[in-house]
Amino acid sequence: MRYQKMFSQKKQNNELAYIPFVLLGDPTYDKSFAIIKTLIESGADGLELGFSFSDPVADGPVIQEASLRPLANNFSVIDGFKLLKQIRASYPDIPIGLLTYANLVFAQGIDSYYELANDSGVDSVLIADCPVEEGSLFSKSANKHGIDTVFIAPPDATNETLSLVAQNSQGYTYVLSRKGITGTEISANQAKTDFLGKLREFKSAPLVQGFGISTPDHIYQAAEAGVDGVITGSAIVKLINQYYNEPQIMLDAISDYAKAMANAAHQAQHLLQEGLINVDSGNDQRTTACNGAAS
Amino acid sequence: MTMLNENYDYQGAYIGQYGGQFVPQILMPALKQLEDAFESSLTDEIFQKELSTLLNQYAGRPTPLTECSSFACTDKVRVFLKREDLLHGGAHKTNQVLAQALLAKRMGKQRIIAETGAGQHGVATALACALLGLEATIYMGTKDIDRQAPNVFRMELMGAKVIAVDNGSGSLKDAINEALRDWAASYDSTHYLLGTAAGPHPFPKMVKTYQKVIGEEAKSQILEQIGTLPNAVIACVGGGSNAIGIFADFIKESSVKLIGVEPAGKGLDSKKHGATLLKGTEGIIHGARTQTLQTPDGQIEESHSVSAGLDYPAVGPEHVHLMQTGRAQYVGISDEEALEAFQELSRTEGIIPALESSHALAYAKKMSLSATEPMNIIVNLSGRGDKDLNLVMEKLINSEQG
C-alpha cells in the first residue's frame, strides 16, 4: 500500500519518485542508519536497500567493493532486519524495498525470510538473481506475508517476457535501459518509449528505472521517456566508498547529491513541459541543455 | 531395486528439484538462445559430424581403457583406467570445449569468455578458440595467475587474453562471477563457455551431453575386454563434469555402483576442503539450486583442495540429485591420500595422473583393499599430472624436510 500511495501522490504532483539505493550495514550499523536518514531527509520518496552477498553477480565494482565492508563486520541478515525495523519505526510511510540475492533468502528459510521482512516493515523484495521464470519458488511465501515481489524488465525482452514481468511485478517494475550490471561506468540510455508502452499495455505496476543513472541529465531523459521513478545506487555508494572514514564529510556529500537528484526527479516533468530543458534523445552520447535545473 | 529412468532425466531446467536458471533477468535471453542452439544441434547431422571429426581427428578419441598392471590390484580386484589423460590438452575438458566452441559459431558468436581456476579449462578454451578462429577472453583469479604462470603462458601462446580477477576472494568462484558480469553486457556477440557441469540450465545438461562420450566408450570397451559390466565406476568431483561424463551411460545399469570422490582437503571436519556434497548444504549459487559450502547466513565460503580443479565451493545439480536419490555414492579423499595415489600410479603403471584424478585413484585403492568379493572397477583418469609436477615436487621436499 505504501508504494501505491506514494506513486499516486507523485503522479498528482507531476513528479518522478526518487529512490536511492545503499547497502544495509555499510559501513557500520550506526552509520548506515545515519546515511539512510540523510537520504530520506534529502527528499527520497522510497528506499531500495541491499543485503551484502559474497557473490554479487549483478553488481559492478562499486557495489562489490562496498559489499565487503558489512561482510567483514559480520553484519548478518538478522542485523539487517533489525536496522530495517529501526528505520521503519522512524519513518512509518516511506516505501522500503529490499534488493538481495537468492541464496540469502534461501538460507534463511524462504518463509522465515518473508516473515522477517514483514515484521520489519519491508514493502517489497527484489532478488537480483531470480528471473520472473523462477519466481514461483519465492512468491508463495511473499504473498503469504504481504510482501510485494519486484521483477526486472530488461531492454531487449520479448513481449512474452515483458508481459510476464508486468503481470508478476508488484509495487513497481524495475526497468533497465541498458544491459550489463549496476554501475556508473556505463550510463543509462534513454529507455525506449515503445518498451515502456508495452509494459503499461500489459498493466505493469509503476515503472522505475535503474542501472547507470547518476546525474540529473539521466533523470530528465528518464522523465521524457515516461518512467514513474528512478533508482540511483552506485553513485551514492561511491561516495560511501570514498568517505566512509570521514562520516561528516560522507553525510554532507550524500545529502548534497541526494538533494540534487531528488530535485531533478521532482522538477523534471515541469521543466520538460515548460521547455526549460531539452533532452536530446537521438543517440547514446546525449547532452542536455539545462537552465539551472539542478539548483 | 527398481529404478525409473525418467527420474534421471531433466524436466525442463531441473533434474529432480535441482538446477534451474537463477540468473539476473537480463541473462535469460542468452540462456534461451543457448538452449535452442544446443537442442537443435543434437539432431543436426552436419553439426554432429563436424564435432565427431574434431573429437576423433584433432583431440584423439576414442581414448583407451587400460587395465592396471598392479595399481590397486589384488587377486580379487581388477582396475581399469579410462584414459582421458591421453586426450589432446591433457584432460577430459577438451571434449566439451570443442563442442561449445562449435555451438558458439552456430549462434554466430565470435567471442568466447571463460573462467578458469588453475588454468586447465582456460587452456582448453584457448586451444579450441585458436583452432576455430574465435576470440578468447579468460577470467582467472589473481592468486591463481601467480600460482599457474605456465598455464597463463599457454593460454596467451594460443592467442587468448587472460584477465586477472582480484575482487571477492580472487578465486575460481569470483572468476565465474566476473564472466557472468561480462556476459550480461556482451551476450549478443559473446558465448560464455562455462567449464563444468554446473551453472544455470542448460549448462549442466549440455556439458553432460558433451562428456557422456567418456562413459559410452568405457562401457563398450569393458564389455569388449572382460565381457561384463564393471561393479563400480569411480570419478573425482569438483564441479562434476568428468564424473557425470563417465556416469551418464551407467546410470540406468543399476548393478553398477557410481562413486564420486570429493576433495576432503585437510580433512572433512577441518573446514579446509571442497566436499560440497558431503559437507555442504542446499543453496542457490552461480545460477543453480544445488549444494554449496556456505555460512548459516548464506554467504558462500571458500573451498580448499590440493588440486585446483576440485577447489570449487559448489557442484553440478545432477550430482545432488544422484546423491539424494541414492543412485550415486559420494566419498572424500584427503590431499595427503591423493598425493600418495599420485606417486603410486606413477611408480606402478608409468602414468602420472592429475591430482584431481588421483582422488579417484586413492578411493579405488581403498575399495580394492577392503573387497571381499571379486570386483572390476573403472576409474576415470580424467587428466594427466604434468601440470601438477611443481606443486607435488614442493610438497614432497617440504614433507621430507618437515
Coordinates of C-alpha atoms in Angstrom, one line a residue, chain B residues 93 117-118 120 172 196 236-240 263 305-312 355-356 387-388:
Chain B
K93 CA 37.9 -30.8 -20.7
G117 CA 40.8 -21.9 -11.7
A118 CA 44.2 -23.5 -12.2
Q120 CA 43.1 -26.2 -17.3
L172 CA 37.6 -19.6 -9.2
T196 CA 31.9 -27.7 -15.8
C236 CA 36.5 -37.3 -8.9
V237 CA 34.0 -34.5 -8.4
G238 CA 34.7 -30.8 -8.3
G239 CA 32.0 -29.1 -10.5
G240 CA 31.4 -32.7 -11.6
P263 CA 38.3 -33.4 -2.1
S305 CA 41.9 -28.7 -2.2
V306 CA 45.5 -29.6 -3.2
S307 CA 44.0 -30.0 -6.6
A308 CA 42.9 -26.7 -8.1
G309 CA 40.4 -28.5 -10.4
L310 CA 38.4 -29.7 -7.4
D311 CA 38.7 -26.4 -5.5
Y312 CA 35.1 -25.1 -6.0
L355 CA 45.9 -34.5 -8.8
E356 CA 42.2 -34.4 -9.4
K387 CA 50.6 -29.6 -14.7
D388 CA 51.0 -30.7 -11.1

